[in-house]
Coordinates of C-alpha atoms and ligand atoms in Angstrom, one line a residue:
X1 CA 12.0 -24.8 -1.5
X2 CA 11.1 -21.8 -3.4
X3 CA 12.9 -18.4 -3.7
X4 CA 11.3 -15.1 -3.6
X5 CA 12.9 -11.8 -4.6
X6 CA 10.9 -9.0 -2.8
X7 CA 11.7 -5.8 -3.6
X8 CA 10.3 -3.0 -1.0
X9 CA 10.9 -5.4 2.0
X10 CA 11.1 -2.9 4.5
X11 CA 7.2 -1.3 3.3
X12 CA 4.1 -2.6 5.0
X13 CA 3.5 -4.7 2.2
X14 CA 7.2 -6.6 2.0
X15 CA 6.9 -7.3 5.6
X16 CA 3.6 -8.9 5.2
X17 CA 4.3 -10.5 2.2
X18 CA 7.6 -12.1 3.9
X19 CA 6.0 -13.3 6.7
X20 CA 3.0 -15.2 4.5
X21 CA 6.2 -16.5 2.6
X22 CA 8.2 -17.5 5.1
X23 CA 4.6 -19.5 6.0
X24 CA 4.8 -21.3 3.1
X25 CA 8.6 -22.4 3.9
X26 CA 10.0 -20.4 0.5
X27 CA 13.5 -18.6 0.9
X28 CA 13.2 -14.8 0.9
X29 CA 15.2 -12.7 -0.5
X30 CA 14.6 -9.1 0.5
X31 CA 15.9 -6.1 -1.9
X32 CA 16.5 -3.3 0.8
X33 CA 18.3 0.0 -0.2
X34 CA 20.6 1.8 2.3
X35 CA 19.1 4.4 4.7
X36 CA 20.8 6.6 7.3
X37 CA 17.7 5.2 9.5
X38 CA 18.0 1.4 10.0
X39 CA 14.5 0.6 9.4
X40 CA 13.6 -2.7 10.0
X41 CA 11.0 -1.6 12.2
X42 CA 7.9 -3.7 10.4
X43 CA 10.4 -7.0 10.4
X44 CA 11.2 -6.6 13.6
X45 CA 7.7 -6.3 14.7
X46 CA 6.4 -9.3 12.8
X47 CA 9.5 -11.7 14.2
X48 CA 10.9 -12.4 10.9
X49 CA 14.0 -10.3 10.6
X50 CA 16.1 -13.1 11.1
X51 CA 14.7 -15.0 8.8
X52 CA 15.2 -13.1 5.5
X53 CA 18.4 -12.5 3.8
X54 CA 18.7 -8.6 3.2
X55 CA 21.0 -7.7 -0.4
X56 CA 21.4 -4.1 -0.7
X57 CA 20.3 -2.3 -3.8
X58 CA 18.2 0.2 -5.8
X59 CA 15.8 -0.2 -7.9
X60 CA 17.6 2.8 -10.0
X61 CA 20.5 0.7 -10.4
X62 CA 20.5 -2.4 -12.4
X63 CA 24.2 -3.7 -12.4
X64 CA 23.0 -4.1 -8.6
X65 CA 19.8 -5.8 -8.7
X66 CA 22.0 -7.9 -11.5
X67 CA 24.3 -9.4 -8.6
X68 CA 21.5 -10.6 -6.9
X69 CA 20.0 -12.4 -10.3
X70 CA 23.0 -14.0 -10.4
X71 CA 23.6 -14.8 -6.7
X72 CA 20.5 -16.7 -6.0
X73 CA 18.5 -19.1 -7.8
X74 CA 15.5 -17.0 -8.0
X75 CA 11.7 -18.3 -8.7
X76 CA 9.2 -15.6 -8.0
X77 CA 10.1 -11.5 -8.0
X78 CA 7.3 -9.3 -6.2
X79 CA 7.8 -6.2 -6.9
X80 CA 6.7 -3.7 -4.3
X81 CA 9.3 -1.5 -4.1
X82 CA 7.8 2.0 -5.0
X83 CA 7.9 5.7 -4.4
X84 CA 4.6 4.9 -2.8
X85 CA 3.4 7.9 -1.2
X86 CA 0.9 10.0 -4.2
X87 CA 1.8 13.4 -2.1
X88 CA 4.7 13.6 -2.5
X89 CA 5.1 12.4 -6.0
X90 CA 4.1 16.0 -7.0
X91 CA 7.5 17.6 -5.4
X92 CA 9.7 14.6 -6.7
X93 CA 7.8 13.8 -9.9
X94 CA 11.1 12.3 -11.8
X95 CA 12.7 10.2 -9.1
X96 CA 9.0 8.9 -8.8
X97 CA 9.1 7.5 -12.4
X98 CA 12.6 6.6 -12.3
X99 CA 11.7 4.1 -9.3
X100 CA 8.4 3.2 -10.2
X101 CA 8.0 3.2 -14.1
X102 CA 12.0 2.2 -15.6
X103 CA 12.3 0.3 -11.8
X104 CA 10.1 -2.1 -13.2
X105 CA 11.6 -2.3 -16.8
X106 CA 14.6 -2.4 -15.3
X107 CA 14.0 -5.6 -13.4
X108 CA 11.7 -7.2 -16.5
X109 CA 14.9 -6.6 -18.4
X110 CA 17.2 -8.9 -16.3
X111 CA 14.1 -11.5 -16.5
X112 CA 14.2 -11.4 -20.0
X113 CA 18.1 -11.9 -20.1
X114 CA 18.1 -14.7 -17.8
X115 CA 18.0 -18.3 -18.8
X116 CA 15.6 -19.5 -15.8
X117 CA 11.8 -18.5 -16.3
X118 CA 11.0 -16.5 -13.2
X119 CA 8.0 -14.9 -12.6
X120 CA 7.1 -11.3 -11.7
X121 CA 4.1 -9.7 -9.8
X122 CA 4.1 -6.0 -10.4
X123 CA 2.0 -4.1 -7.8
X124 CA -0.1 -1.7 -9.2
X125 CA -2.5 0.3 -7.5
X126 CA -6.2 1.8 -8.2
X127 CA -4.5 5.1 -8.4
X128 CA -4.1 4.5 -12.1
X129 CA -8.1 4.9 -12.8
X130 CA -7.5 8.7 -11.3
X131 CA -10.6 10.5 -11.7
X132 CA -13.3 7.7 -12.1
X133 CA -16.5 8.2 -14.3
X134 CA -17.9 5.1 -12.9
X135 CA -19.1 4.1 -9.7
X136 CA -16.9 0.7 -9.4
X137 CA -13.5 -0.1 -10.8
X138 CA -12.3 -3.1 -12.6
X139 CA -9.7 -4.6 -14.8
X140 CA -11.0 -2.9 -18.2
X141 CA -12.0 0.3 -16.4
X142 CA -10.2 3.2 -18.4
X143 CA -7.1 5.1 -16.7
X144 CA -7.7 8.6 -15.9
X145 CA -4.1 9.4 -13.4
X146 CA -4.3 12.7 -11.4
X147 CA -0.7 12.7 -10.3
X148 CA 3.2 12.0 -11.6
X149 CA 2.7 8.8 -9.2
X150 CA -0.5 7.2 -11.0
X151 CA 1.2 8.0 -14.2
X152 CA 4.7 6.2 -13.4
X153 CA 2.3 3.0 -12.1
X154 CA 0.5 2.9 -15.3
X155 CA 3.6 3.0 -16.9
X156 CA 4.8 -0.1 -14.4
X157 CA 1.7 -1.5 -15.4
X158 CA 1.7 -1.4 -19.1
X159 CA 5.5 -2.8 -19.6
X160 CA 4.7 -5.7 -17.7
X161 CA 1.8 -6.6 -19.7
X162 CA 3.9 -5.8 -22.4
X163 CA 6.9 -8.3 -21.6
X164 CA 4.3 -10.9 -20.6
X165 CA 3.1 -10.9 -24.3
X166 CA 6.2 -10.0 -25.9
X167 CA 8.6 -12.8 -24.7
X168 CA 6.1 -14.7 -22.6
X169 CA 7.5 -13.8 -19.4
X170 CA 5.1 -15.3 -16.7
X171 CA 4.1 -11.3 -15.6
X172 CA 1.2 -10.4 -13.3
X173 CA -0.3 -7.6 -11.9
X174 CA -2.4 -6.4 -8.7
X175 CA -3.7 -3.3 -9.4
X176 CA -4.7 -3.4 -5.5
X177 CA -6.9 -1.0 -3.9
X178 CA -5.8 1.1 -0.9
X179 CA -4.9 -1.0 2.1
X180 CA -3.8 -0.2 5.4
X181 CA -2.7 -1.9 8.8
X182 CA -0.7 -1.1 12.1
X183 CA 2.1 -1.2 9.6
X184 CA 1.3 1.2 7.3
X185 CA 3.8 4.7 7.1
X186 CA 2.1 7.6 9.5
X187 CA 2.6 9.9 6.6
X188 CA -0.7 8.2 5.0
X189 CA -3.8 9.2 6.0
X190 CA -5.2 6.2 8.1
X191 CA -2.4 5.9 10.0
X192 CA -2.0 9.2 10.7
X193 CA -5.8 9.0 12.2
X194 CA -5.2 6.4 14.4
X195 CA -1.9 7.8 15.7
X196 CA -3.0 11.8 15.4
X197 CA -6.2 10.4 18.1
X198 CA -3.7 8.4 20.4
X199 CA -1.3 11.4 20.5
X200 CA -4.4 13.6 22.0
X201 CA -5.4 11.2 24.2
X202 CA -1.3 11.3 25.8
X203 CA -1.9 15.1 25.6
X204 CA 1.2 15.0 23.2
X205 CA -1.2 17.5 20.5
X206 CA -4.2 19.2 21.1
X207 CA -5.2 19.0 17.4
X208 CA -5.0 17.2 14.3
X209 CA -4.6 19.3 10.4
X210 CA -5.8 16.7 7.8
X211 CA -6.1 17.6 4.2
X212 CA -9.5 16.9 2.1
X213 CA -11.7 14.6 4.5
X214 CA -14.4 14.4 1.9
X215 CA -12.2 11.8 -0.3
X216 CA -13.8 8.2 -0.4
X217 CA -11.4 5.4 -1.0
X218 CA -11.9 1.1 -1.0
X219 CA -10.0 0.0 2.0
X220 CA -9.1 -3.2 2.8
X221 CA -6.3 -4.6 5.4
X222 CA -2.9 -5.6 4.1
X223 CA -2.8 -9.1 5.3
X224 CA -5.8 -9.9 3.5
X225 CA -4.2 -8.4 0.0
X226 CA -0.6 -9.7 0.0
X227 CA -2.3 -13.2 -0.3
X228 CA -3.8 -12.3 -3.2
X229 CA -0.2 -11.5 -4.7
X230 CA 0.9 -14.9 -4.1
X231 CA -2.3 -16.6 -5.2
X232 CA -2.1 -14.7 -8.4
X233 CA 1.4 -16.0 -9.2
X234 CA 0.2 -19.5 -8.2
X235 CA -2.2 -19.0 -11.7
X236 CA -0.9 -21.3 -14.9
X237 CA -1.5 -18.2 -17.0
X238 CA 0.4 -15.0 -15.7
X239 CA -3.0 -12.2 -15.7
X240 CA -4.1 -9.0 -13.9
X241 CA -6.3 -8.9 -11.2
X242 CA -8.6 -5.9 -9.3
X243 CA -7.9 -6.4 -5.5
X244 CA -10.5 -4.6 -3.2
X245 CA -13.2 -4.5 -0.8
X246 CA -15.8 -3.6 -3.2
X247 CA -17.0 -1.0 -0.4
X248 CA -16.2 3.3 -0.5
X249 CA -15.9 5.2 2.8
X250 CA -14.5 8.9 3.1
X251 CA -12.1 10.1 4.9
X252 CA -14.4 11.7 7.6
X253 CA -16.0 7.7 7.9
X254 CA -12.7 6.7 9.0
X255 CA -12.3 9.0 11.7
X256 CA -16.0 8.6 12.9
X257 CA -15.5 5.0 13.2
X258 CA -11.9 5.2 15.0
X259 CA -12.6 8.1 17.8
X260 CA -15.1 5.3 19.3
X261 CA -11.9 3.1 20.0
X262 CA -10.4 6.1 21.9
X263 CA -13.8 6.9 24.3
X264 CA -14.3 10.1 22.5
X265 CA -17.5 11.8 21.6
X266 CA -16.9 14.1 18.7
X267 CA -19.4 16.5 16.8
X268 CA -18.8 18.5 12.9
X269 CA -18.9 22.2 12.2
X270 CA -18.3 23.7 8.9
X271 CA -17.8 22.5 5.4
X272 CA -15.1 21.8 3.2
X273 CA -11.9 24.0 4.7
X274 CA -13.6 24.9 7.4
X275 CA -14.6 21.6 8.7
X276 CA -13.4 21.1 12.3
X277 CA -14.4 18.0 14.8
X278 CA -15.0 19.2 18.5
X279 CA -14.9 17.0 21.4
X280 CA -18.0 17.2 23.2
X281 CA -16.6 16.3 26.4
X282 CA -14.9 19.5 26.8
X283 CA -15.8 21.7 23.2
X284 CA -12.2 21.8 22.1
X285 CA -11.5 21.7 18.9
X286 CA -9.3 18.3 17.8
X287 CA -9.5 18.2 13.8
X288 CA -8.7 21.2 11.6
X289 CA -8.3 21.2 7.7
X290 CA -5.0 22.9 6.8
X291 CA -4.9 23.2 3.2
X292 CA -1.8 22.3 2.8
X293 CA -2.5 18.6 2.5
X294 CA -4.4 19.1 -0.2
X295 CA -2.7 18.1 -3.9
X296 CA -2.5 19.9 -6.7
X297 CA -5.3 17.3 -8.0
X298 CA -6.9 14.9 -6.1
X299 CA -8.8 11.4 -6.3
X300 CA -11.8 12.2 -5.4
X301 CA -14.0 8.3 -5.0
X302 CA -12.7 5.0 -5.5
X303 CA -14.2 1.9 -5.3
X304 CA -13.1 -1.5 -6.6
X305 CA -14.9 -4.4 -8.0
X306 CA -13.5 -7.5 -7.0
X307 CA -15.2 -10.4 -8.9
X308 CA -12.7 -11.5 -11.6
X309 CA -10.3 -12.1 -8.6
X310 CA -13.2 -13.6 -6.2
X311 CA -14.0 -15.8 -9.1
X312 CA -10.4 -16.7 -11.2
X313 CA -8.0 -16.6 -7.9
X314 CA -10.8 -17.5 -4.9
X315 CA -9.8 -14.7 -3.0
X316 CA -12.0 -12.6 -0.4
X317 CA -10.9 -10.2 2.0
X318 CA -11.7 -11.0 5.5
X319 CA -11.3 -7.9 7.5
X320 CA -13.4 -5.3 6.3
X321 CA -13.7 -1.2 6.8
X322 CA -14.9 -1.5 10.8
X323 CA -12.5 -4.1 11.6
X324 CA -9.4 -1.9 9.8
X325 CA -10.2 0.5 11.9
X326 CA -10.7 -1.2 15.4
X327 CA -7.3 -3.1 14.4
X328 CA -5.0 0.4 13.8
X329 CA -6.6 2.2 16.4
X330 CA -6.4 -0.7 18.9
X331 CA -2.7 -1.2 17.8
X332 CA -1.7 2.3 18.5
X333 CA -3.8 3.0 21.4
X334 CA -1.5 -0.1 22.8
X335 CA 1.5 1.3 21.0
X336 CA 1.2 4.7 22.5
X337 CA 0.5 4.1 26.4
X338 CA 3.6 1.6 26.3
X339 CA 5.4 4.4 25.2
X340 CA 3.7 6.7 28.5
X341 CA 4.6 3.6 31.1
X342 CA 8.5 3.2 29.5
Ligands
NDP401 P1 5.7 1.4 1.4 O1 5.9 2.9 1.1 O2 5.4 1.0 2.8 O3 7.0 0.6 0.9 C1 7.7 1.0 -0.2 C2 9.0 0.2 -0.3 O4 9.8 0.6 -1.4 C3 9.9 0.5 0.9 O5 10.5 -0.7 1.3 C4 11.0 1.5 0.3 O6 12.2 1.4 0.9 C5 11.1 0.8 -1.1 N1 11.8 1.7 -2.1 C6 11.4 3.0 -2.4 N2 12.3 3.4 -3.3 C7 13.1 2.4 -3.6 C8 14.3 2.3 -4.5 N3 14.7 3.3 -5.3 N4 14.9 1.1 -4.5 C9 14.5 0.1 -3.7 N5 13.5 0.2 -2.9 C10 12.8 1.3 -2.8 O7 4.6 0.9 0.4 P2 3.5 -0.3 0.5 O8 4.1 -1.4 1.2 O9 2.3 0.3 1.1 O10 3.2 -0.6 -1.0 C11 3.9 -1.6 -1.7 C12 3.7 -1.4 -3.2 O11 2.3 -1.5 -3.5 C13 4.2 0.0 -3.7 O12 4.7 -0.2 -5.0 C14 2.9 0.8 -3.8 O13 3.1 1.8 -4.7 C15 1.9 -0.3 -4.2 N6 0.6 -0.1 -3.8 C16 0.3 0.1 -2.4 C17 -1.0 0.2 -2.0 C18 -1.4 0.4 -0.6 O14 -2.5 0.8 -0.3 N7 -0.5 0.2 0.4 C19 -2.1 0.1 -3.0 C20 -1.7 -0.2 -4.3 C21 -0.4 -0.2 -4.7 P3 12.5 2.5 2.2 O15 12.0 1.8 3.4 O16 14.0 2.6 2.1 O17 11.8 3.8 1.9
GDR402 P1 -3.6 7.5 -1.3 O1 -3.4 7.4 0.3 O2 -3.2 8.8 -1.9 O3 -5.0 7.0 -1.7 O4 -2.5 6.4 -1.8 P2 -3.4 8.5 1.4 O5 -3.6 7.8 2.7 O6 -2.1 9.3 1.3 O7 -4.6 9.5 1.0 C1 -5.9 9.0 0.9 C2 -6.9 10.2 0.8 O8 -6.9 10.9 2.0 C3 -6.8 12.3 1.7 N1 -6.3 13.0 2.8 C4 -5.0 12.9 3.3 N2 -4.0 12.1 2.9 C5 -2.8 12.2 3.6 N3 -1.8 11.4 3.3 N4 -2.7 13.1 4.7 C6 -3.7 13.9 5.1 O9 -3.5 14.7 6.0 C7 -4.9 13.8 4.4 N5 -6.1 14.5 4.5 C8 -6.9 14.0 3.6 C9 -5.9 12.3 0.5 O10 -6.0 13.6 -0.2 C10 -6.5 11.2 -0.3 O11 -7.6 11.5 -1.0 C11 -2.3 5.2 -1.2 C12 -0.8 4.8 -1.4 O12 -0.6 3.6 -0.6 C13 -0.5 4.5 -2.8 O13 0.8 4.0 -2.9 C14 -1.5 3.5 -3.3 O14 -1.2 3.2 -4.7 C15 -2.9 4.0 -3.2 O15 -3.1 4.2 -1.8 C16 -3.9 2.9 -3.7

C-alpha cells in the first residue's frame, strides 16, 4: 500500500485527488491547516472523510510539516495547497508567496533531507504564461505573469525543476489549466455563475455583478485533471506536463451555455462595463458588470495545448466545456431547491 501526502486536502482538487486515491487503495494523508470554519464540506460530500487521516499544519511552517515526514512513511507528496484565488493575491501579495513560492521550497527541503526518495507533484497553473502572445500554450511557451499569484507559481515552479535536477529528486509538475466542478469555491467565476443563476431562480437576488466577462479561459472538469497528477508521477522520469482542454471560451460563453439549464431566455445590451443580460421573459435586468471585479491586470485568453501529455502520459479529458457546464449548473440547481424544501 502506498502513502500519499496531499497538501490542500480540503480544496476541490485534494478532495478529488483523495477520492481517485483512495481508488487505487493508497493511504492518504491529508495536510489540513486550522480554520474557525470546520470545512470538510468537499470530503463530506464525496464520502471519503472517514477515510483520510487529517494532520494539522501550514505550509508556512516547516518544523510542522516536519512531524508528519517523520510520522508516516511517506511515498508520493501532491502539492495543492495554495493561495489559489488570482484576486485576491493583489490585496495579500506576500502571504501569497509565502504559501505558494517558499511553501513549496519548504516541503522540497524536507524531501531533500530525508533518507527515503519520495516524489513530489507541484501544481502549477496556466496562470504563469500571463499575458500570452500565442494563440495556444505549452510546456516551452514563455512566462509573462499579470499578478503576485502567477509570480509566486512560477516561482513554485522553477524550484521544483530545480531540485529535480539538482539532487535528482523525482519532481513533477502540472501546469494545469483552469478547471472547475460542483466543488469548486463560489468566489471563482464559474461557480459563482451557476450558483449567482440558482439564487435568481429562488428569488434569493434579483441580479448578478461579475467582473470582465470578455476573458476567455481553457476549461476542463476537475475529475478529469487530478488523474493526470497521478499519471504523471506514475512516469520513470519525474517531467512537466501542460494539462487542458485545448479549447477557449469567454466568460459570457459560460453563462450562455448555463442559463439554458435554468429555463431562462436571456438577451445582451451594452459593451464592456456596460454589458448587462436581460431576461426576456420579463425584461429584468439579471447580470450587471461592477467594476470592482476587475484586477489591477488581467488575463486576458488562455488556451492550452495538450499533446505532450496526450502523447507521454495518455491522458484525455473526458468532459468538455458543455458538459462543465450542464454538470455545475445541474449540481446547484439540485443543491439550491433542497435548500427551498428543508
Ligand atoms: P482551492 O483554493 O480549492 O484549495 C486550496 C487549498 O490550499 C485549500 O485546502 C486551502 O486550505 C489550502 N491552503 C491554503 N493556504 C494554506 C496554507 N498556508 N497551508 C496549508 N494549506 C493551505 O484550490 P484548488 O483545489 O482549485 O487548486 C489546487 C492547487 O492547484 C492550488 O495550488 C492552485 O493554485 C492550483 N491550480 C488550480 C487550478 C484550478 O483551476 N483549480 C488550475 C491550476 C493550478 P483552506 O481550506 O484552509 O483554505
Ligand atoms: P482564474 O479564475 O483567475 O482564471 O484562476 P477565476 O474564476 O477567478 O477568473 C476567471 C476569469 O473570469 C473573470 N471574471 C471574474 N472572476 C471572478 N472570480 N469573479 C467575477 O465576478 C468575475 N468576472 C469576470 C476574471 O477576471 C478572469 O479573467 C483560476 C484559479 O483556480 C487559479 O488558482 C488557477 O491557477 C487558474 O484558474 C488556472
Amino acid at each position: 500500500m502506498k502513502t500519499a501526502l496531499i497538501t490542500g486536502i480540503s480544496g476541490q482538487d485534494g478532495a478529488y485527488l483523495a477520492k481517485f486515491l483512495l481508488e487505487k487503495k493508497y493511504k492518504i494523508i491529508g495536510l489540513d491547516r486550522r480554520s474557525s470554519r470546520s470545512d470538510s464540506w468537499r470530503l463530506n460530500y464525496l464520502g471519503i472523510n472517514n477515510k483520510i487521516i487529517l494532520e494539522y499544519s501550514d505550509l508556512t511552517e516547516i518544523s510542522s510539516m516536519q512531524r508528519i515526514f517523520y510520522k508516516y512513511n511517506i511515498d508520493e507528496v501532491y502539492n495543492l495547497a495554495a493561495q489559489s484565488f488570482v484576486a485576491s493575491s493583489f490585496n495579500t501579495p506576500i502571504s501569497t508567496c509565502d504559501v505558494n513560492a517558499l511553501g513549496v521550497l519548504r516541503i522540497l527541503e524536507i524531501i531533500r533531507n530525508s533518507k527515503k526518495k519520495i516524489k513530489f507533484y507541484q501544481a502549477s497553473t496556466s496562470e504563469m504564461f500571463g499575458k500570452v502572445l500565442k494563440s495556444s500554450q505549452n510546456e516551452i511557451t514563455s512566462f509573462n505573469p499579470q499578478s503576485p499569484y502567477a509570480i509566486s507559481k512560477i516561482f513554485g515552479h522553477y524550484i521544483t525543476q530545480n531540485y529535480r535536477k539538482s539532487y535528482k529528486i523525482f519532481a513533477c509538475s502540472g501546469i494545469l489549466f483552469n478547471h472547475e466542478s460542483p466543488l469548486r469555491g463560489e468566489e471563482f467565476v464559474t461557480r459563482k455563475i451557476t450558483v449567482g443563476l440558482a439564487k435568481i431562480i429562488n428569488k434569493e437576488i434579483d441580479c448578478l455583478y461579475l467582473g470582465n466577462i470578455d476573458s476567455k479561459r481553457d476549461w476542463g472538469y476537475a475529475e478529469d485533471y487530478v488523474k493526470a497528477m497521478w499519471f504523471m508521477m506514475q512516469k520513470k522520469v519525474a517531467n512537466d506536463y501542460v494539462i487542458a482542454t485545448n479549447q477557449s471560451y469567454s466568460v459570457k460563453d459560460f453563462i450562455n451555455e448555463a442559463v439554458k439549464y435554468y429555463g431562462l431566455e436571456i438577451f445582451w445590451k451594452g459593451k464592456g462595463l456596460t454589458q448587462k443580460a436581460i431576461n426576456k421573459k420579463n425584461n429584468k435586468i439579471i447580470i450587471k458588470i461592477d467594476p470592482k471585479f476587475y484586477r489591477p491586470l488581467e488575463v486576458n485568453y488562455l488556451r492550452g495545448d495538450a499533446r505532450k501529455a496526450e502523447k507521454i502520459l495518455k491522458w484525455k479529458p473526458k468532459i468538455n466545456f458543455r458538459k462543465l457546464v450542464e454538470i455545475m449548473s445541474k449540481a446547484d440547481i439540485k443543491r439550491h431547491l433542497k435548500v427551498e424544501n428543508n
